[in-house]
GROMACS .gro file of C-alpha atoms in nm:
model
  458
    1MET     CA    1  13.506  13.276  14.349
    2ASN     CA    2  13.809  13.101  14.485
    3LYS     CA    3  13.843  13.139  14.864
    4ILE     CA    4  14.228  13.076  14.845
    5ALA     CA    5  14.219  13.391  14.614
    6LEU     CA    6  14.119  13.585  14.919
    7ILE     CA    7  14.393  13.484  15.155
    8SER     CA    8  14.691  13.568  15.030
    9GLY     CA    9  13.496  15.647  17.241
   10LEU     CA   10  13.182  15.620  17.332
   11LEU     CA   11  12.992  15.776  17.082
   12THR     CA   12  12.831  16.132  17.173
   13LEU     CA   13  12.492  16.139  17.286
   14SER     CA   14  12.368  16.271  16.940
   15LEU     CA   15  12.481  15.983  16.792
   16LEU     CA   16  12.297  15.722  17.016
   17SER     CA   17  11.980  15.951  17.069
   18CYS     CA   18  11.660  15.847  16.884
   19GLU     CA   19  11.680  16.119  16.667
   20SER     CA   20  11.839  16.112  16.332
   21VAL     CA   21  12.146  16.358  16.332
   22LYS     CA   22  12.320  16.531  16.062
   23PRO     CA   23  12.687  16.469  16.132
   24ALA     CA   24  12.921  16.770  16.148
   25ILE     CA   25  13.204  16.735  15.906
   26VAL     CA   26  13.531  16.691  16.126
   27SER     CA   27  13.880  16.853  16.079
   28THR     CA   28  14.012  16.564  15.864
   29GLU     CA   29  13.844  16.703  15.561
   30ASP     CA   30  13.950  17.082  15.633
   31HIS     CA   31  14.188  17.080  15.329
   32LEU     CA   32  13.904  16.930  15.093
   33SER     CA   33  13.702  17.134  14.863
   34THR     CA   34  13.321  17.174  14.926
   35ALA     CA   35  13.312  16.998  14.580
   36ASP     CA   36  13.537  16.698  14.707
   37GLU     CA   37  13.302  16.667  15.001
   38VAL     CA   38  13.012  16.672  14.788
   39LEU     CA   39  13.172  16.389  14.592
   40MET     CA   40  13.254  16.173  14.903
   41THR     CA   41  12.903  16.203  14.979
   42LYS     CA   42  12.788  16.101  14.649
   43VAL     CA   43  12.990  15.774  14.635
   44GLN     CA   44  12.877  15.668  14.991
   45LYS     CA   45  12.512  15.727  14.889
   46ASP     CA   46  12.584  15.513  14.541
   47VAL     CA   47  12.709  15.253  14.724
   48LEU     CA   48  12.403  15.209  14.982
   49LYS     CA   49  12.200  15.126  14.703
   50TYR     CA   50  12.375  14.750  14.680
   51PHE     CA   51  12.249  14.713  15.053
   52TRP     CA   52  11.929  14.922  15.036
   53GLU     CA   53  11.777  14.893  14.697
   54TYR     CA   54  11.942  14.544  14.568
   55ALA     CA   55  11.918  14.365  14.911
   56GLU     CA   56  11.807  14.005  14.876
   57PRO     CA   57  11.438  14.057  14.929
   58ASN     CA   58  11.333  13.802  15.188
   59SER     CA   59  11.643  13.825  15.435
   60MET     CA   60  11.727  14.208  15.306
   61LEU     CA   61  12.079  14.075  15.378
   62GLY     CA   62  12.331  14.161  15.113
   63ARG     CA   63  12.346  13.912  14.812
   64GLU     CA   64  12.698  13.794  14.707
   65ARG     CA   65  12.694  13.945  14.384
   66TYR     CA   66  12.470  14.196  14.203
   67HIS     CA   67  12.499  14.184  13.825
   68GLU     CA   68  12.335  14.471  13.618
   69ASP     CA   69  12.341  14.254  13.322
   70GLY     CA   70  12.087  14.014  13.470
   71ILE     CA   71  12.373  13.735  13.396
   72TYR     CA   72  12.430  13.484  13.700
   73PRO     CA   73  12.633  13.187  13.559
   74GLN     CA   74  12.602  13.001  13.915
   75ASN     CA   75  12.242  13.074  13.942
   76ASP     CA   76  12.309  13.255  14.262
   77LYS     CA   77  12.111  13.571  14.286
   78ASN     CA   78  11.950  13.471  14.591
   79VAL     CA   79  12.271  13.369  14.780
   80ILE     CA   80  12.366  13.618  15.077
   81THR     CA   81  12.713  13.661  15.187
   82THR     CA   82  12.769  13.667  15.543
   83GLY     CA   83  13.090  13.893  15.554
   84GLY     CA   84  12.966  14.145  15.300
   85SER     CA   85  12.624  14.136  15.500
   86GLY     CA   86  12.841  14.245  15.789
   87PHE     CA   87  13.009  14.543  15.580
   88GLY     CA   88  12.634  14.635  15.459
   89MET     CA   89  12.496  14.675  15.791
   90MET     CA   90  12.770  14.930  15.863
   91THR     CA   91  12.694  15.085  15.520
   92ILE     CA   92  12.342  15.128  15.641
   93LEU     CA   93  12.448  15.301  15.991
   94VAL     CA   94  12.638  15.553  15.752
   95GLY     CA   95  12.321  15.589  15.554
   96ILE     CA   96  12.123  15.665  15.836
   97GLU     CA   97  12.393  15.924  15.972
   98ARG     CA   98  12.404  16.097  15.629
   99ASN     CA   99  12.022  16.106  15.617
  100PHE     CA  100  12.024  15.873  15.292
  101ILE     CA  101  11.745  15.658  15.442
  102PRO     CA  102  11.497  15.698  15.717
  103ARG     CA  103  11.601  15.583  16.072
  104LYS     CA  104  11.285  15.397  16.143
  105GLU     CA  105  11.283  15.206  15.801
  106ALA     CA  106  11.651  15.102  15.864
  107VAL     CA  107  11.548  14.975  16.214
  108LYS     CA  108  11.300  14.773  16.053
  109ARG     CA  109  11.504  14.625  15.797
  110LEU     CA  110  11.798  14.546  16.027
  111THR     CA  111  11.543  14.373  16.260
  112THR     CA  112  11.455  14.139  15.962
  113MET     CA  113  11.810  14.064  15.907
  114ALA     CA  114  11.865  14.003  16.269
  115ASP     CA  115  11.552  13.759  16.282
  116PHE     CA  116  11.662  13.582  15.955
  117LEU     CA  117  12.023  13.540  16.108
  118ALA     CA  118  11.878  13.388  16.427
  119LYS     CA  119  11.693  13.120  16.246
  120SER     CA  120  11.967  13.041  15.987
  121ASP     CA  121  12.184  12.731  15.984
  122ARG     CA  122  12.483  12.795  16.214
  123HIS     CA  123  12.800  12.552  16.281
  124HIS     CA  124  12.878  12.583  16.641
  125GLY     CA  125  12.766  12.944  16.626
  126ALA     CA  126  12.944  13.033  16.290
  127TRP     CA  127  12.726  13.079  15.991
  128SER     CA  128  12.865  12.964  15.653
  129HIS     CA  129  13.001  13.178  15.422
  130TRP     CA  130  12.683  13.152  15.174
  131ILE     CA  131  12.331  13.121  15.305
  132ASP     CA  132  12.000  13.071  15.069
  133GLY     CA  133  11.832  13.411  15.145
  134GLU     CA  134  11.521  13.233  15.093
  135THR     CA  135  11.554  12.922  15.327
  136GLY     CA  136  11.847  13.027  15.550
  137LYS     CA  137  12.045  12.688  15.459
  138THR     CA  138  12.389  12.657  15.410
  139VAL     CA  139  12.498  12.714  15.073
  140PRO     CA  140  12.857  12.529  15.009
  141PHE     CA  141  13.124  12.751  14.900
  142GLY     CA  142  13.305  12.446  14.801
  143LYS     CA  143  13.269  12.075  14.850
  144LYS     CA  144  13.415  12.055  15.196
  145ASP     CA  145  13.327  12.424  15.281
  146ASN     CA  146  12.977  12.348  15.359
  147GLY     CA  147  12.988  12.450  15.740
  148GLY     CA  148  13.108  12.744  15.942
  149ASP     CA  149  13.331  13.021  15.815
  150LEU     CA  150  13.463  13.177  16.115
  151VAL     CA  151  13.625  13.474  15.936
  152GLU     CA  152  13.314  13.560  15.710
  153THR     CA  153  13.124  13.513  16.082
  154ALA     CA  154  13.364  13.764  16.219
  155PHE     CA  155  13.313  14.042  15.938
  156LEU     CA  156  12.942  14.008  15.976
  157VAL     CA  157  12.978  14.027  16.368
  158GLN     CA  158  13.176  14.347  16.333
  159GLY     CA  159  12.849  14.495  16.150
  160ILE     CA  160  12.635  14.340  16.426
  161ILE     CA  161  12.817  14.482  16.718
  162SER     CA  162  12.834  14.839  16.562
  163VAL     CA  163  12.448  14.800  16.486
  164ARG     CA  164  12.396  14.710  16.860
  165GLU     CA  165  12.632  15.003  16.974
  166TYR     CA  166  12.444  15.236  16.758
  167PHE     CA  167  12.090  15.159  16.859
  168LYS     CA  168  12.115  15.043  17.216
  169ASN     CA  169  12.002  15.360  17.387
  170GLY     CA  170  11.770  15.428  17.127
  171ASN     CA  171  11.363  15.416  17.146
  172THR     CA  172  11.203  15.081  17.242
  173GLU     CA  173  11.208  14.922  16.880
  174GLU     CA  174  11.572  15.018  16.881
  175LYS     CA  175  11.652  14.855  17.204
  176ILE     CA  176  11.501  14.527  17.124
  177LEU     CA  177  11.690  14.539  16.780
  178ALA     CA  178  12.049  14.589  16.972
  179GLN     CA  179  11.929  14.314  17.200
  180LYS     CA  180  11.857  14.072  16.919
  181MET     CA  181  12.219  14.166  16.767
  182ASP     CA  182  12.368  14.110  17.098
  183GLN     CA  183  12.241  13.755  17.132
  184LEU     CA  184  12.345  13.681  16.776
  185TRP     CA  185  12.693  13.735  16.849
  186LYS     CA  186  12.730  13.602  17.169
  187GLY     CA  187  12.614  13.279  17.019
  188VAL     CA  188  12.948  13.240  16.827
  189GLU     CA  189  13.174  12.957  16.967
  190TRP     CA  190  13.495  13.090  16.883
  191ASN     CA  191  13.690  12.849  17.106
  192TRP     CA  192  13.548  12.557  16.948
  193TYR     CA  193  13.727  12.698  16.603
  194THR     CA  194  14.072  12.599  16.792
  195LYS     CA  195  14.020  12.258  16.689
  196GLY     CA  196  14.022  12.091  17.057
  197GLY     CA  197  14.271  12.347  17.183
  198GLU     CA  198  14.517  12.445  16.969
  199LYS     CA  199  14.669  12.761  16.992
  200THR     CA  200  14.507  12.896  16.698
  201LEU     CA  201  14.208  12.959  16.509
  202TYR     CA  202  14.077  12.758  16.232
  203TRP     CA  203  13.879  12.908  15.940
  204HIS     CA  204  13.619  12.622  15.877
  205TRP     CA  205  13.460  12.334  16.032
  206SER     CA  206  13.205  12.127  15.847
  207PRO     CA  207  12.956  11.885  15.993
  208THR     CA  208  13.027  11.654  15.713
  209TYR     CA  209  13.394  11.682  15.687
  210GLY     CA  210  13.490  11.792  16.016
  211TRP     CA  211  13.822  11.977  16.006
  212ASP     CA  212  13.935  11.866  15.656
  213MET     CA  213  13.961  12.222  15.526
  214ASN     CA  214  14.269  12.262  15.773
  215PHE     CA  215  14.289  12.618  15.735
  216PRO     CA  216  14.471  12.773  16.018
  217LEU     CA  217  14.471  13.140  16.100
  218LYS     CA  218  14.859  13.220  16.117
  219GLY     CA  219  15.062  13.512  15.993
  220TYR     CA  220  14.938  13.841  15.840
  221ASP     CA  221  14.642  13.874  15.621
  222GLU     CA  222  14.257  14.002  15.634
  223THR     CA  223  14.184  13.788  15.946
  224LEU     CA  224  14.317  13.983  16.229
  225VAL     CA  225  13.949  14.103  16.368
  226THR     CA  226  13.847  13.710  16.400
  227TYR     CA  227  14.117  13.706  16.688
  228ILE     CA  228  14.008  14.038  16.851
  229LEU     CA  229  13.619  13.918  16.851
  230ALA     CA  230  13.730  13.553  16.977
  231ALA     CA  231  13.923  13.724  17.267
  232SER     CA  232  13.657  13.978  17.330
  233SER     CA  233  13.355  13.716  17.356
  234PRO     CA  234  13.201  13.659  17.704
  235THR     CA  235  13.091  13.359  17.645
  236HIS     CA  236  13.318  13.159  17.422
  237PRO     CA  237  13.679  13.344  17.431
  238ILE     CA  238  13.990  13.223  17.354
  239ASP     CA  239  14.299  13.335  17.558
  240ALA     CA  240  14.577  13.571  17.471
  241GLU     CA  241  14.815  13.277  17.425
  242THR     CA  242  14.607  13.169  17.112
  243TYR     CA  243  14.663  13.522  16.950
  244TYR     CA  244  15.031  13.526  17.005
  245LYS     CA  245  15.114  13.158  16.923
  246GLY     CA  246  14.868  13.140  16.635
  247TRP     CA  247  14.822  13.494  16.452
  248THR     CA  248  15.177  13.641  16.531
  249LYS     CA  249  15.341  13.278  16.485
  250ASP     CA  250  15.535  13.339  16.824
  251GLY     CA  251  15.624  13.699  16.680
  252THR     CA  252  15.789  13.534  16.371
  253TYR     CA  253  15.557  13.746  16.114
  254THR     CA  254  15.735  14.031  16.178
  255THR     CA  255  16.001  14.185  15.912
  256ASP     CA  256  16.269  14.448  15.885
  257LYS     CA  257  16.195  14.468  15.465
  258THR     CA  258  16.109  14.764  15.320
  259LYS     CA  259  15.963  14.860  14.980
  260TYR     CA  260  15.991  15.197  14.822
  261GLY     CA  261  16.158  15.293  15.136
  262LEU     CA  262  15.852  15.227  15.342
  263PRO     CA  263  15.862  14.951  15.645
  264MET     CA  264  15.645  14.683  15.569
  265TYR     CA  265  15.636  14.603  15.968
  266VAL     CA  266  15.494  14.246  15.903
  267LYS     CA  267  15.538  13.947  15.673
  268HIS     CA  268  15.241  13.921  15.449
  269ASN     CA  269  15.134  13.585  15.384
  270GLY     CA  270  15.226  13.487  15.043
  271ALA     CA  271  15.322  13.843  14.942
  272GLU     CA  272  15.630  13.965  15.149
  273GLU     CA  273  15.771  14.195  14.884
  274TYR     CA  274  15.460  14.442  14.807
  275GLY     CA  275  15.217  14.334  15.051
  276GLY     CA  276  14.899  14.170  15.001
  277PRO     CA  277  14.578  14.289  14.798
  278LEU     CA  278  14.444  14.597  14.960
  279PHE     CA  279  14.133  14.462  15.119
  280TRP     CA  280  14.376  14.326  15.399
  281SER     CA  281  14.400  14.681  15.500
  282HIS     CA  282  14.024  14.727  15.504
  283TYR     CA  283  13.820  14.413  15.608
  284SER     CA  284  13.915  14.413  15.986
  285TYR     CA  285  13.974  14.775  15.993
  286LEU     CA  286  13.603  14.863  15.917
  287GLY     CA  287  13.546  14.843  16.294
  288LEU     CA  288  13.899  14.798  16.444
  289ASP     CA  289  14.059  15.137  16.465
  290PRO     CA  290  14.446  15.103  16.358
  291THR     CA  291  14.487  15.455  16.458
  292GLY     CA  292  14.793  15.445  16.728
  293LEU     CA  293  14.696  15.074  16.791
  294SER     CA  294  14.980  14.852  16.872
  295ASP     CA  295  15.027  14.507  17.049
  296TRP     CA  296  15.351  14.332  17.141
  297TYR     CA  297  15.486  14.330  16.811
  298VAL     CA  298  15.314  14.615  16.598
  299SER     CA  299  15.375  14.977  16.723
  300ASN     CA  300  15.130  15.110  16.513
  301TYR     CA  301  14.871  14.947  16.303
  302PHE     CA  302  14.778  15.235  16.097
  303ASP     CA  303  15.142  15.297  15.979
  304LEU     CA  304  15.122  14.906  15.884
  305ASN     CA  305  14.809  14.962  15.680
  306LYS     CA  306  14.895  15.314  15.556
  307ASN     CA  307  15.247  15.158  15.404
  308GLN     CA  308  15.069  14.879  15.232
  309VAL     CA  309  14.836  15.119  15.069
  310LEU     CA  310  15.133  15.345  14.970
  311ILE     CA  311  15.360  15.072  14.823
  312ASP     CA  312  15.064  14.966  14.611
  313TYR     CA  313  15.010  15.328  14.510
  314LYS     CA  314  15.378  15.376  14.431
  315TYR     CA  315  15.379  15.048  14.224
  316CYS     CA  316  15.083  15.155  14.020
  317VAL     CA  317  15.246  15.493  13.965
  318GLU     CA  318  15.572  15.313  13.885
  319ASN     CA  319  15.355  15.090  13.663
  320PRO     CA  320  15.654  14.851  13.555
  321LYS     CA  321  15.401  14.648  13.306
  322LYS     CA  322  15.360  14.970  13.146
  323TRP     CA  323  14.956  14.927  13.146
  324LYS     CA  324  14.762  15.253  12.997
  325GLY     CA  325  14.602  15.427  13.247
  326TYR     CA  326  14.791  15.355  13.560
  327GLY     CA  327  14.911  15.664  13.742
  328PRO     CA  328  14.807  15.885  14.032
  329ASN     CA  329  14.477  15.912  13.940
  330TYR     CA  330  14.403  15.561  13.860
  331TRP     CA  331  14.557  15.283  14.104
  332GLY     CA  332  14.455  15.025  14.347
  333LEU     CA  333  14.503  14.637  14.352
  334SER     CA  334  14.248  14.421  14.548
  335ALA     CA  335  14.056  14.105  14.544
  336GLY     CA  336  13.752  14.128  14.284
  337TYR     CA  337  13.626  14.056  13.952
  338THR     CA  338  13.874  14.088  13.685
  339ARG     CA  339  13.912  14.048  13.303
  340ASN     CA  340  14.005  13.740  13.166
  341LYS     CA  341  14.240  13.713  12.844
  342ASP     CA  342  13.923  13.656  12.606
  343GLY     CA  343  13.775  13.981  12.759
  344SER     CA  344  13.527  13.787  12.994
  345ALA     CA  345  13.485  13.860  13.344
  346GLY     CA  346  13.688  13.630  13.612
  347TYR     CA  347  13.772  13.674  13.965
  348THR     CA  348  14.126  13.692  14.109
  349ALA     CA  349  14.312  13.890  14.415
  350HIS     CA  350  14.498  14.184  14.226
  351THR     CA  351  14.842  14.255  14.376
  352PRO     CA  352  15.153  14.388  14.220
  353ILE     CA  353  15.286  14.006  14.197
  354ASN     CA  354  14.953  13.928  14.000
  355ASP     CA  355  14.879  14.258  13.802
  356SER     CA  356  14.669  14.205  13.489
  357GLY     CA  357  14.609  14.563  13.413
  358VAL     CA  358  14.274  14.557  13.591
  359ILE     CA  359  14.200  14.823  13.882
  360ASN     CA  360  13.937  14.739  14.154
  361PRO     CA  361  13.790  15.085  14.258
  362THR     CA  362  13.726  14.954  14.617
  363ALA     CA  363  14.115  14.945  14.661
  364ALA     CA  364  14.177  15.322  14.658
  365LEU     CA  365  13.812  15.441  14.781
  366SER     CA  366  13.837  15.219  15.080
  367SER     CA  367  14.152  15.355  15.154
  368PHE     CA  368  14.059  15.681  15.238
  369PRO     CA  369  14.162  15.685  15.613
  370TYR     CA  370  14.526  15.590  15.484
  371THR     CA  371  14.606  15.813  15.177
  372PRO     CA  372  14.308  16.084  15.185
  373GLN     CA  373  14.472  16.272  14.877
  374GLU     CA  374  14.548  15.986  14.667
  375SER     CA  375  14.199  15.839  14.726
  376MET     CA  376  14.020  16.169  14.651
  377ASP     CA  377  14.258  16.211  14.329
  378PHE     CA  378  14.120  15.855  14.203
  379LEU     CA  379  13.751  15.939  14.314
  380ARG     CA  380  13.761  16.265  14.141
  381PHE     CA  381  13.908  16.104  13.827
  382LEU     CA  382  13.642  15.837  13.819
  383TYR     CA  383  13.350  16.050  13.832
  384GLN     CA  384  13.448  16.329  13.634
  385LYS     CA  385  13.665  16.144  13.363
  386LYS     CA  386  13.527  15.794  13.348
  387PRO     CA  387  13.150  15.800  13.387
  388GLN     CA  388  13.124  15.467  13.201
  389PHE     CA  389  13.294  15.295  13.496
  390ILE     CA  390  13.021  15.410  13.724
  391GLY     CA  391  12.684  15.215  13.764
  392SER     CA  392  12.362  15.226  13.926
  393ALA     CA  393  12.531  15.117  14.274
  394GLY     CA  394  12.843  15.314  14.227
  395PRO     CA  395  13.171  15.241  14.066
  396TYR     CA  396  13.178  14.894  13.890
  397ASP     CA  397  13.398  14.605  14.077
  398ALA     CA  398  13.632  14.599  13.780
  399THR     CA  399  13.770  14.846  13.534
  400SER     CA  400  14.072  14.878  13.307
  401ILE     CA  401  14.150  15.187  13.082
  402ASN     CA  402  14.440  14.953  12.906
  403TYR     CA  403  14.180  14.742  12.755
  404ASP     CA  404  13.969  15.023  12.574
  405ASN     CA  405  13.796  15.125  12.909
  406TRP     CA  406  13.695  14.787  12.964
  407PHE     CA  407  13.453  14.729  13.268
  408THR     CA  408  13.233  14.429  13.391
  409PRO     CA  409  12.862  14.576  13.487
  410ARG     CA  410  12.859  14.367  13.819
  411TYR     CA  411  12.940  14.431  14.195
  412LEU     CA  412  13.063  14.229  14.501
  413ALA     CA  413  12.923  14.253  14.830
  414ILE     CA  414  13.279  14.242  15.011
  415ASP     CA  415  13.402  14.533  14.762
  416GLN     CA  416  13.106  14.733  14.726
  417GLY     CA  417  13.038  14.692  15.118
  418THR     CA  418  13.397  14.855  15.239
  419ILE     CA  419  13.382  15.187  15.068
  420SER     CA  420  13.123  15.397  15.246
  421PRO     CA  421  13.211  15.288  15.601
  422MET     CA  422  13.602  15.339  15.548
  423ILE     CA  423  13.524  15.688  15.373
  424GLU     CA  424  13.294  15.770  15.705
  425ASN     CA  425  13.580  15.637  15.924
  426TYR     CA  426  13.799  15.895  15.758
  427ARG     CA  427  13.521  16.180  15.772
  428THR     CA  428  13.392  16.141  16.110
  429GLY     CA  429  13.510  15.822  16.259
  430LEU     CA  430  13.158  15.670  16.304
  431ILE     CA  431  13.207  15.322  16.282
  432TRP     CA  432  13.561  15.314  16.457
  433LYS     CA  433  13.388  15.476  16.745
  434LEU     CA  434  13.103  15.248  16.785
  435PHE     CA  435  13.313  14.919  16.763
  436MET     CA  436  13.603  15.040  16.973
  437ASN     CA  437  13.398  15.160  17.236
  438ALA     CA  438  13.187  14.830  17.288
  439PRO     CA  439  13.266  14.714  17.618
  440GLU     CA  440  13.377  14.367  17.540
  441ILE     CA  441  13.590  14.474  17.273
  442GLN     CA  442  13.773  14.725  17.521
  443GLN     CA  443  13.823  14.414  17.742
  444GLY     CA  444  13.912  14.175  17.446
  445LEU     CA  445  14.197  14.408  17.317
  446LYS     CA  446  14.316  14.444  17.674
  447LYS     CA  447  14.298  14.084  17.734
  448LEU     CA  448  14.561  14.061  17.416
  449ASP     CA  449  14.757  14.347  17.556
  450PHE     CA  450  14.686  14.600  17.279
  451LYS     CA  451  14.756  14.983  17.353
  452SER     CA  452  14.543  15.278  17.236
  453LYS     CA  453  14.554  15.610  17.388
  454LYS     CA  454  14.268  15.724  17.146
  455TYR     CA  455  14.008  15.475  17.312
  456ASN     CA  456  14.204  15.483  17.679
  457ILE     CA  457  14.333  15.107  17.629
  458GLN     CA  458  14.616  15.104  17.838
   0.00000   0.00000   0.00000
């Protein structure tokens, strides 16, 4: 996998009690049929298997990839991914709420994860992108990418904080788990990754190559939550100026451009016409609730994300390349596995400007909060009309009707891990409530002058 391809309230007492609670279906689903609700539950249960049944057996964290065909060209079956593991933690919380897995067993699993992460290699508090699940040692993602990966760490911490919030008022074992998670996230030295005090965050630092990767987090992509967490840290914080000078480029990342009549709001790095791959509207927003969320330059992050998804949807419906199958029931371009010209499986970041006729199901399914009807149409079509695209852990990572119903019998943690949490955020808001009501996140958002009436952030 090429990382450059990737660039481009407080919960109710019932949720925080020691007892497992079956969640009530909230009003967002009122317009859906019982059959649709059952189908959403099914896909949530299916994708949980990736992180429950197919977890790396020593660390219990999420493998980078799981291949049903048993073929691992890089011999990396036991390599875990930090960001995908954070998504997996949130998927497990949904599993508890939906009564897919026993709460007590989940606590045991999550405690094993916390203990493993505490002993794993860290680089100024940040974990590496890949870790050997058997030893806890850093596995290089590339020659110079053999140290801390702040963005993957942020995705992991998003899950760590959600777990802490979920169990902090539980029984003795749950409170111990919450304390362990709390210690893990407080150990990240976010301010170190400003490269000596520059007003921007940097993605990588290596104990061997220092700052040679030289990748500043500037402009709109999938990394927003990295800045939110860095500002929220009670131990190693950044200031507001670093966010506004770095991430927003002093506000120059905004745009008046539209596509299909929909405002873009911001310039998507390297993808200003249509927007980036759809994971940009997912990764930072599993915990960070964009509903009515604003800062100095963006009036509503939900509208920004919804429009990005709708532009992708409208592009697929327009289908300028005339791919067989594209349409209202089969759409969604994101990063993941792809079909190479010779029919083998490769990897790329699919977008309207990099469209090869391959659909990654995570794109539409993880977009449920933004496009519930369009995402439901896709989910229904996939399970009812294309069962060959469904494997043991839910929809396969890459599919193509155009190429004679081609698919690869493989999964990636970062794709499978966004599906259930985002569907649950649409259904009950579970992960959003956990993350957004964490005291440090509330303070961090206020520090950066974010506003959210939903969470009383003014």
